[in-house]
Short mmCIF file of C-alpha atoms in Angstrom, two decimals:
data_model
loop_
_atom_site.label_atom_id
_atom_site.label_comp_id
_atom_site.label_asym_id
_atom_site.label_seq_id
_atom_site.Cartn_x
_atom_site.Cartn_y
_atom_site.Cartn_z
CA MET X 1 39.79 -24.82 -15.35
CA SER X 2 41.70 -24.75 -18.65
CA ASP X 3 43.75 -21.88 -20.02
CA ILE X 4 41.13 -21.43 -22.75
CA ASP X 5 38.39 -20.95 -20.11
CA ASN X 6 40.53 -18.42 -18.22
CA ALA X 7 41.17 -16.52 -21.43
CA GLU X 8 37.45 -16.38 -22.21
CA ILE X 9 36.65 -15.11 -18.71
CA ASN X 10 39.32 -12.42 -19.00
CA ASN X 11 37.96 -11.35 -22.37
CA GLN X 12 34.42 -11.14 -20.95
CA GLU X 13 35.64 -9.04 -18.01
CA ARG X 14 37.43 -6.65 -20.39
CA GLU X 15 34.29 -6.37 -22.51
CA THR X 16 31.98 -5.63 -19.52
CA THR X 17 34.36 -3.32 -17.63
CA PRO X 18 33.91 0.30 -18.82
CA LEU X 19 37.05 2.02 -20.05
CA PHE X 20 37.47 5.69 -19.14
CA THR X 21 39.62 8.21 -20.91
CA ARG X 22 41.51 10.89 -18.99
CA GLU X 23 38.82 13.33 -20.03
CA ASP X 24 36.10 11.04 -18.64
CA VAL X 25 37.91 10.75 -15.32
CA ALA X 26 38.41 14.52 -15.16
CA ASN X 27 34.71 15.08 -15.86
CA ILE X 28 33.71 12.62 -13.13
CA ILE X 29 35.99 14.33 -10.62
CA ASN X 30 34.70 17.77 -11.61
CA GLU X 31 31.09 16.62 -11.23
CA PHE X 32 31.88 15.14 -7.83
CA GLU X 33 33.46 18.42 -6.70
CA ARG X 34 30.50 20.39 -8.08
CA GLN X 35 28.06 18.27 -6.08
CA LYS X 36 30.17 18.72 -2.94
CA ASP X 37 30.14 22.51 -3.47
CA GLU X 38 26.35 22.46 -3.91
CA GLN X 39 25.94 20.47 -0.71
CA ARG X 40 28.13 22.96 1.18
CA GLU X 41 26.10 25.86 -0.23
CA VAL X 42 22.80 24.24 0.74
CA SER X 43 24.13 23.42 4.19
CA TYR X 44 25.25 27.04 4.70
CA ARG X 45 22.41 28.99 3.11
CA GLY X 46 19.58 26.48 3.38
CA LYS X 47 16.93 25.84 0.73
CA ASP X 48 13.22 26.28 0.17
CA LEU X 49 10.80 24.04 1.96
CA PRO X 50 9.22 21.27 -0.13
CA GLU X 51 6.19 22.56 -2.01
CA ARG X 52 3.74 20.29 -0.19
CA ILE X 53 4.83 21.52 3.26
CA ARG X 54 4.81 25.17 2.11
CA GLU X 55 1.24 24.77 0.84
CA ILE X 56 0.03 23.39 4.15
CA LEU X 57 1.69 26.15 6.17
CA ASP X 58 0.64 29.02 3.90
CA GLU X 59 -2.81 27.98 2.70
CA THR X 60 -4.39 26.17 5.65
CA PRO X 61 -6.58 28.48 7.78
CA THR X 62 -5.10 29.00 11.25
CA SER X 63 -7.99 27.33 13.07
CA ASP X 64 -7.88 24.30 10.76
CA LEU X 65 -4.12 24.05 11.14
CA LYS X 66 -4.40 24.06 14.93
CA ASP X 67 -7.08 21.35 14.80
CA ASP X 68 -4.96 19.24 12.44
CA ILE X 69 -1.97 19.54 14.76
CA LYS X 70 -4.06 18.56 17.79
CA ARG X 71 -5.25 15.43 15.98
CA PHE X 72 -1.69 14.67 14.88
CA LYS X 73 -0.38 14.92 18.45
CA LYS X 74 -3.12 12.65 19.78
CA ARG X 75 -2.26 9.95 17.23
CA ILE X 76 1.46 9.92 18.05
CA PRO X 77 2.24 6.73 20.01
CA LYS X 78 3.53 7.10 23.56
CA TYR X 79 6.86 5.64 24.61
CA HIS X 80 8.25 5.00 28.08
CA HIS X 81 11.82 5.33 29.27
CA ASP X 82 12.16 7.01 32.66
CA GLU X 83 12.56 10.81 32.66
CA TRP X 84 13.42 10.88 28.95
CA THR X 85 9.81 10.37 27.88
CA SER X 86 7.80 12.08 30.64
CA THR X 87 7.38 15.75 31.53
CA PRO X 88 7.38 16.55 35.28
CA GLN X 89 4.87 18.98 36.78
CA VAL X 90 5.43 21.72 39.33
CA ASN X 91 4.62 20.69 42.90
CA LYS X 92 1.29 22.23 43.90
CA GLU X 93 2.67 23.52 47.19
CA PHE X 94 5.15 25.69 45.27
CA THR X 95 2.69 27.17 42.77
CA ASN X 96 1.72 30.28 44.76
CA ASP X 97 5.32 31.15 45.61
CA LEU X 98 6.35 30.79 41.98
CA LYS X 99 3.56 33.15 40.89
CA LYS X 100 4.95 35.84 43.19
CA TRP X 101 8.43 35.61 41.72
CA LYS X 102 9.39 38.49 39.43
CA VAL X 103 11.08 37.22 36.29
CA ASP X 104 13.53 39.04 34.03
CA ALA X 105 11.50 39.65 30.86
CA HIS X 106 14.60 39.53 28.65
CA GLN X 107 15.50 36.15 30.08
CA VAL X 108 12.01 34.78 29.40
CA VAL X 109 11.91 36.17 25.85
CA THR X 110 15.37 34.77 25.12
CA ALA X 111 14.40 31.36 26.49
CA THR X 112 11.18 31.36 24.44
CA SER X 113 13.11 32.26 21.28
CA ARG X 114 15.57 29.50 22.02
CA HIS X 115 12.71 27.00 22.33
CA ALA X 116 11.37 28.26 18.99
CA GLU X 117 14.73 27.60 17.35
CA GLU X 118 14.82 24.10 18.85
CA ALA X 119 11.33 23.47 17.44
CA ARG X 120 12.57 24.56 14.01
CA VAL X 121 15.56 22.21 14.24
CA GLN X 122 13.20 19.30 14.87
CA ALA X 123 10.96 20.51 12.03
CA ARG X 124 13.94 20.70 9.67
CA THR X 125 14.90 17.16 10.65
CA ALA X 126 11.38 15.95 9.83
CA THR X 127 11.54 17.86 6.54
CA GLU X 128 14.81 16.19 5.63
CA ILE X 129 13.28 12.76 6.31
CA TYR X 130 10.29 13.74 4.14
CA GLU X 131 12.60 14.78 1.28
CA LEU X 132 14.60 11.55 1.54
CA LEU X 133 11.45 9.46 1.34
CA GLU X 134 10.11 11.60 -1.49
CA SER X 135 13.33 11.20 -3.47
CA ILE X 136 13.16 7.38 -3.42
CA GLN X 137 9.38 7.05 -3.72
CA GLU X 138 9.29 6.70 -7.50
CA ARG X 139 12.29 4.35 -7.55
CA CYS X 140 10.89 1.93 -4.99
CA ILE X 141 9.37 -1.39 -5.99
CA PHE X 142 7.10 -2.46 -3.16
CA ALA X 143 6.50 -6.11 -2.39
CA ASP X 144 2.78 -5.52 -1.94
CA GLU X 145 0.16 -2.80 -1.34
CA GLY X 146 0.56 -3.11 2.41
CA THR X 147 4.26 -2.31 2.23
CA LYS X 148 3.58 0.62 -0.11
CA GLN X 149 0.94 1.99 2.27
CA THR X 150 3.39 1.75 5.20
CA PHE X 151 5.92 3.75 3.18
CA MET X 152 3.34 6.40 2.29
CA ASP X 153 2.22 6.58 5.93
CA ALA X 154 5.83 7.20 6.99
CA MET X 155 6.15 9.97 4.42
CA SER X 156 2.89 11.54 5.56
CA GLN X 157 3.98 11.33 9.20
CA ALA X 158 7.24 13.15 8.41
CA GLU X 159 5.24 15.83 6.59
CA ARG X 160 2.92 16.33 9.58
CA ALA X 161 5.84 16.42 12.01
CA ALA X 162 7.49 19.16 9.94
CA VAL X 163 4.29 21.21 9.82
CA CYS X 164 3.76 20.75 13.55
CA GLY X 165 7.31 21.88 14.35
CA PHE X 166 7.26 24.98 12.15
CA SER X 167 3.80 25.95 13.41
CA HIS X 168 4.88 25.55 17.04
CA ALA X 169 7.97 27.66 16.42
CA ARG X 170 5.85 30.45 14.91
CA ASP X 171 3.52 30.36 17.93
CA LEU X 172 6.52 30.71 20.23
CA ASP X 173 7.73 33.69 18.17
CA ARG X 174 4.38 35.38 18.67
CA GLU X 175 4.44 34.59 22.38
CA ALA X 176 7.89 36.17 22.70
CA LYS X 177 6.74 39.23 20.73
CA GLU X 178 3.63 39.71 22.88
CA LEU X 179 5.62 39.38 26.11
CA SER X 180 8.21 41.88 24.86
CA ALA X 181 5.50 44.37 23.87
CA LYS X 182 3.90 44.14 27.31
CA ALA X 183 7.19 44.45 29.17
CA LEU X 184 8.24 47.47 27.09
CA ARG X 185 4.71 48.90 27.07
CA LEU X 186 4.90 49.13 23.32
CA PRO X 187 2.17 48.42 20.76
CA ALA X 188 2.30 44.89 19.39
CA SER X 189 2.22 46.39 15.88
CA LEU X 190 5.64 47.97 16.36
CA ARG X 191 7.48 47.84 13.03
CA HIS X 192 10.94 49.20 13.62
CA LEU X 193 13.60 49.47 16.32
CA GLU X 194 16.55 51.82 15.94
CA GLN X 195 19.18 49.32 17.01
CA GLU X 196 21.85 47.34 15.18
CA GLU X 197 20.76 43.73 14.76
CA ASP X 198 22.07 40.50 13.31
CA ALA X 199 21.16 40.84 9.62
CA ARG X 200 21.11 37.07 9.21
CA LYS X 201 18.02 36.70 11.38
CA PRO X 202 14.60 38.41 11.30
CA ASN X 203 13.82 40.79 14.16
CA LEU X 204 11.11 39.91 16.63
CA PHE X 205 9.36 43.16 15.61
CA ASP X 206 9.46 43.42 11.82
#
């Protein structure tokens, strides 16, 4: 390659490479820091659910929501990998003895609340996947209609998984509340408890 060719290539590279002033670089850095701060804030405080998921949770009648979730669970494919994918049952010969055992109500309520939080973690994960798919939906160029439909199915599945998780968590909250009311012999409509609580979380009886 001649010196003239090298010079032309260098000129083309200089013409296509953007030149930034100090102010441009400072603005880019500031924008990067701002986005990092926003991400930290969202991670700490959380954010509103996507509108579509909120609508399903708030506007779908309870009976319809339960039916939808039942159909969703039936359509989920089954996977097999030893004890990771199967739930064991209690041995029948131990059932009667277990029924006689007196359980600490606080322990049961705490365990139920913990399961509710775990359900919400899974629901938040499904919501995050839904948001990621939603954010790239309009920017995607699909090879064909079949590929586009597969993408939309994945997005819909993430949406249903989020709804299922949040709904299950709410059911567990109610179960914990009912058990607490029975154990304390208090009305289920109890609205207030004179006790210092963690202000970051809602009380079981609000």
